[in-house]
Coordinates of N, CA and C in Angstrom, one line a residue:
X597 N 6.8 -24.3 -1.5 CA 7.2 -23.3 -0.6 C 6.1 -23.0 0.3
X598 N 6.5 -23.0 1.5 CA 5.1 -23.0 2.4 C 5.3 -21.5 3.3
X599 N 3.9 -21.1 3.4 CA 3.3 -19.7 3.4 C 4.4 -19.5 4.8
X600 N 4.9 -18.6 5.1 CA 4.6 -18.2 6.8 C 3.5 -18.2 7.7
X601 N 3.2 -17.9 8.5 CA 2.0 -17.0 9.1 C 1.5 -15.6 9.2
X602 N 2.5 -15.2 8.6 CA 2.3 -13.9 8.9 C 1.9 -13.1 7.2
X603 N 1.6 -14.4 6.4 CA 1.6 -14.0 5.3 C -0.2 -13.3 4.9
X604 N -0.9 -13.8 5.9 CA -2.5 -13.9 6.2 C -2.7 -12.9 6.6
X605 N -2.2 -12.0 7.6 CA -2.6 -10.5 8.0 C -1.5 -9.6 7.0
X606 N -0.4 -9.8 6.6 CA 0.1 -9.2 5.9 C -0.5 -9.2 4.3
X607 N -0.5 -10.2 4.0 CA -1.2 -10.4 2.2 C -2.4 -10.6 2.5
X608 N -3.4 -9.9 3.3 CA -5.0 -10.5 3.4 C -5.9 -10.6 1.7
X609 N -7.1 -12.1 1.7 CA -7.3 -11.9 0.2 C -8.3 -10.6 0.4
X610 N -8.2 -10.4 -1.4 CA -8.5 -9.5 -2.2 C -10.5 -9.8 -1.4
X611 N -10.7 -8.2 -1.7 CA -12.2 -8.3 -1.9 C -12.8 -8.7 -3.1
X612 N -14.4 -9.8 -3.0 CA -14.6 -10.1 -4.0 C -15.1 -8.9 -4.9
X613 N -14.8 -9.4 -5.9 CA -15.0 -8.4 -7.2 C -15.3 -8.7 -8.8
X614 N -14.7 -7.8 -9.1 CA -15.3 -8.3 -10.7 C -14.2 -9.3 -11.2
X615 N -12.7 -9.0 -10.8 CA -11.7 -9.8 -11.2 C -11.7 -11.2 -10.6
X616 N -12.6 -11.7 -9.9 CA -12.6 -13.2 -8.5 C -12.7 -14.8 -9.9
X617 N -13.1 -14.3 -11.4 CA -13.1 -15.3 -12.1 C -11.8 -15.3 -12.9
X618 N -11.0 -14.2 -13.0 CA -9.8 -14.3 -13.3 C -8.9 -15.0 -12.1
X619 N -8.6 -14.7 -10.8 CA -7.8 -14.7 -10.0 C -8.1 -16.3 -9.3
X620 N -9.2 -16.9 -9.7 CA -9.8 -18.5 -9.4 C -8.5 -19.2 -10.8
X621 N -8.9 -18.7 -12.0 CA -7.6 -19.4 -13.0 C -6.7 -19.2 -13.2
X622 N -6.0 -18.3 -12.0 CA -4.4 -18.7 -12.1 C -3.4 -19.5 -12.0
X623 N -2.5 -19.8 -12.1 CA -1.8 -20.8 -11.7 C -0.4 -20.7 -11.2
X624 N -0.6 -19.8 -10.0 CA 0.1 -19.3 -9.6 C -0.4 -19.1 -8.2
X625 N 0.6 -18.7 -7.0 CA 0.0 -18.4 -5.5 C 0.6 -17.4 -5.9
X626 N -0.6 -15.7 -6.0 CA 0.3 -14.4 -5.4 C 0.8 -13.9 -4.3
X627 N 0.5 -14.7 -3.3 CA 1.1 -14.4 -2.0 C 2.6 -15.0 -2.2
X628 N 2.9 -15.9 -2.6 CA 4.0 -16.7 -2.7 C 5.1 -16.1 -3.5
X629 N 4.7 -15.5 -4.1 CA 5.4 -14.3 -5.7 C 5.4 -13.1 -5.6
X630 N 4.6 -12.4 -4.2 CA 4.7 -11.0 -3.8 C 6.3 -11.7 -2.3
X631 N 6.0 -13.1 -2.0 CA 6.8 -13.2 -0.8 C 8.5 -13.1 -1.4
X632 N 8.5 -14.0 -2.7 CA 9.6 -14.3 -3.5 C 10.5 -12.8 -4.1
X633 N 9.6 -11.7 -4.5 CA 10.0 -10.7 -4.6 C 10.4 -9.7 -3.8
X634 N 9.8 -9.8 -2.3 CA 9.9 -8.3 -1.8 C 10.2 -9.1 -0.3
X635 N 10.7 -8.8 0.5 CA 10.9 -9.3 2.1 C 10.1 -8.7 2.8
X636 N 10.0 -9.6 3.6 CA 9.1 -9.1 5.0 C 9.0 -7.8 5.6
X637 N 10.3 -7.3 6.0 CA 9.9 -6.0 6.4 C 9.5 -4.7 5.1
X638 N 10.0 -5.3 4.1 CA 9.5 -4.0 2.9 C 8.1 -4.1 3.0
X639 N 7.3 -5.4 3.1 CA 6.4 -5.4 2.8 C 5.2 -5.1 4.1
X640 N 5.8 -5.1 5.2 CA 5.2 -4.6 6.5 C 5.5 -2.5 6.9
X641 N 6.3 -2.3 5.6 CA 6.5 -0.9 6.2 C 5.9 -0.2 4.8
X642 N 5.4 -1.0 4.0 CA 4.4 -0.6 2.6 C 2.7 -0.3 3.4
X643 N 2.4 -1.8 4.0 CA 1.4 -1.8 4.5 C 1.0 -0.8 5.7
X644 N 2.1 -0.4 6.3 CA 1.9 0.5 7.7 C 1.8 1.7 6.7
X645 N 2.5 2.1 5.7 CA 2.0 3.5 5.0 C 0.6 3.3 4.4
X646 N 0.2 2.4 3.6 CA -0.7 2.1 2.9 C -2.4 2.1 3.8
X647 N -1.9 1.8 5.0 CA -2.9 1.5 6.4 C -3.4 3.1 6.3
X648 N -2.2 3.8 6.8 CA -2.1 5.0 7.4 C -2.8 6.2 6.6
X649 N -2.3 6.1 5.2 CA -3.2 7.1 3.8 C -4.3 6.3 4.2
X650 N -5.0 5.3 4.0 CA -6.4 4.7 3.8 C -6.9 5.2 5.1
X651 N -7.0 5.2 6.0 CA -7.4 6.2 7.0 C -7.8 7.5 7.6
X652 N -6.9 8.4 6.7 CA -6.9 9.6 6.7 C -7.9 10.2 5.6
X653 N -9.0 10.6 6.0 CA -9.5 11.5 5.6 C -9.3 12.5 4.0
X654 N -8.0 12.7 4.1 CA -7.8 13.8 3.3 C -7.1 13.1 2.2
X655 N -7.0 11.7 2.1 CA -6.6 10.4 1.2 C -7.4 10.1 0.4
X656 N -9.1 10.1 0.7 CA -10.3 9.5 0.5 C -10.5 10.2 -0.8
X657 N -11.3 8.9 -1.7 CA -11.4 9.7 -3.4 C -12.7 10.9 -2.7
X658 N -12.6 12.0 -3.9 CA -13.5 13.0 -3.8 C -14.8 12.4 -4.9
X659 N -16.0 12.6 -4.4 CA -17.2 11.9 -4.9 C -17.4 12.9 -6.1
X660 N -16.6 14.1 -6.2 CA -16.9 14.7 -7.8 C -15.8 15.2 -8.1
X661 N -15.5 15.7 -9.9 CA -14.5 16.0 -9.8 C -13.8 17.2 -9.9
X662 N -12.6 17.8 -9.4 CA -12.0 19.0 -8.4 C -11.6 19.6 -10.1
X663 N -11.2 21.1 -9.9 CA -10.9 21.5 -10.7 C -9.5 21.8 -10.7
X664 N -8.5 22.0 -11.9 CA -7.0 22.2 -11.5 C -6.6 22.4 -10.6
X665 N -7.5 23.5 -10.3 CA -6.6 24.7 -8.6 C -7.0 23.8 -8.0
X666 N -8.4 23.4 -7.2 CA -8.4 22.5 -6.2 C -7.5 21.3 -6.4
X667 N -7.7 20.4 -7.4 CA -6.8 19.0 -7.1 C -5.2 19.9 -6.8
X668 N -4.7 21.0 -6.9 CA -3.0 21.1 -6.6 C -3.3 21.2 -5.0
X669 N -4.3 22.1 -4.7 CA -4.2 22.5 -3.4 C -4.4 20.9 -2.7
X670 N -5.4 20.5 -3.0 CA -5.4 18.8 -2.4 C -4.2 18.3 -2.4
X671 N -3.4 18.2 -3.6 CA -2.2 17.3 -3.6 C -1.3 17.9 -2.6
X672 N -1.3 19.3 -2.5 CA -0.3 20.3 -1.6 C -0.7 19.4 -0.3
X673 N -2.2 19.6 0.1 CA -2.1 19.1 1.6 C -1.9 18.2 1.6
X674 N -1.7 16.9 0.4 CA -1.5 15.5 1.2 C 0.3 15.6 1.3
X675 N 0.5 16.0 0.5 CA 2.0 15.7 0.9 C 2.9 16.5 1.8
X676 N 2.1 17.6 2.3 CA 2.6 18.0 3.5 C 1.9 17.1 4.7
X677 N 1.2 16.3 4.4 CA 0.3 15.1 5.5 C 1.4 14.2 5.7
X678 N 2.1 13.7 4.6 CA 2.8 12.8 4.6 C 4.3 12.9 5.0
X679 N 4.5 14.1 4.7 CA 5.5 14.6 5.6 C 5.6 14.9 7.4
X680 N 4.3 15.1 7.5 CA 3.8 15.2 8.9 C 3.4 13.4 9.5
X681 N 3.9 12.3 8.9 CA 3.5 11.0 9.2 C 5.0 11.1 9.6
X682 N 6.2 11.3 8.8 CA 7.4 10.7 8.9 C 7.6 9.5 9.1
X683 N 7.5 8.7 7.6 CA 7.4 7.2 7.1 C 8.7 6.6 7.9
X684 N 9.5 7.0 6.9 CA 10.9 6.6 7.7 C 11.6 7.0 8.8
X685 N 10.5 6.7 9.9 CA 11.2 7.4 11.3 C 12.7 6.7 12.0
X686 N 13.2 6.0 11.1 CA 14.0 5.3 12.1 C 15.1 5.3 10.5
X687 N 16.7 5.5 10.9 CA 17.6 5.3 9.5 C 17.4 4.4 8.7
X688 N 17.3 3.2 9.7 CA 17.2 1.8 9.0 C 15.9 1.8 8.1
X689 N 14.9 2.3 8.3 CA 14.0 2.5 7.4 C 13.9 3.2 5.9
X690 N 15.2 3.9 5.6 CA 15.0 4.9 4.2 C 15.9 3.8 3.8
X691 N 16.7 3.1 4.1 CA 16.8 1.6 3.0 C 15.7 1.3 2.2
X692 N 14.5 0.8 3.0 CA 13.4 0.4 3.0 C 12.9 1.0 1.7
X693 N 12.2 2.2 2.2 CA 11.9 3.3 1.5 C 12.5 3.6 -0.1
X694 N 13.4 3.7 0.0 CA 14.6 3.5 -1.7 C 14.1 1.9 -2.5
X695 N 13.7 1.0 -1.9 CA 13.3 0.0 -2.3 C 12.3 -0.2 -2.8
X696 N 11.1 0.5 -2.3 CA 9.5 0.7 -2.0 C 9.4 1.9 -3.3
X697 N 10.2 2.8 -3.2 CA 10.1 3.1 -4.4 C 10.6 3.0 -5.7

């Protein structure tokens, strides 16, 4: 099965890490097996959300940790963040979306 092109900005590889001696002995292409399971635009409107939280600020892990009240109030503003993104701006998109999740 040969890659697309568009599989290289869309599935960019992993940073190296601690996992890079497991993911050398696979025997398997995960690009090939994330391509086999999910279609191209699911997987271009995962990444445009995924882009979008990684960016924002109020996404970003907290360097210590929050206490009950604070983590609700955090979770409160992200998902009124995320409601103010409006993922699925277009109908054809909450197909998508039902899928994704």
């Amino acid at each position: 099965m040969q890659l697309p092109n568009m599989s290289t900005d869309l599935l960019p590889e992993f940073a190296p890490g601690a996992l890079d001696v497991y993911r050398r002995q696979a025997t398997f292409d995960w690009r090939k097996l994330r391509l086999f399971l999910e279609d191209e635009r699911s997987l271009r409107f995962k990444m445009k959300i995924w882009k979008t939280l990684e960016a924002d600020p109020l996404f970003q892990h907290d360097p210590v940790s929050l206490s009950l009240d604070e983590q609700r109030r955090l979770t409160t503003k992200r998902m009124y963040r995320i409601l103010e993104y409006n993922f699925p701006a277009h109908e054809s998109d909450v197909d998508i979306l039902y899928k994704v999740i």
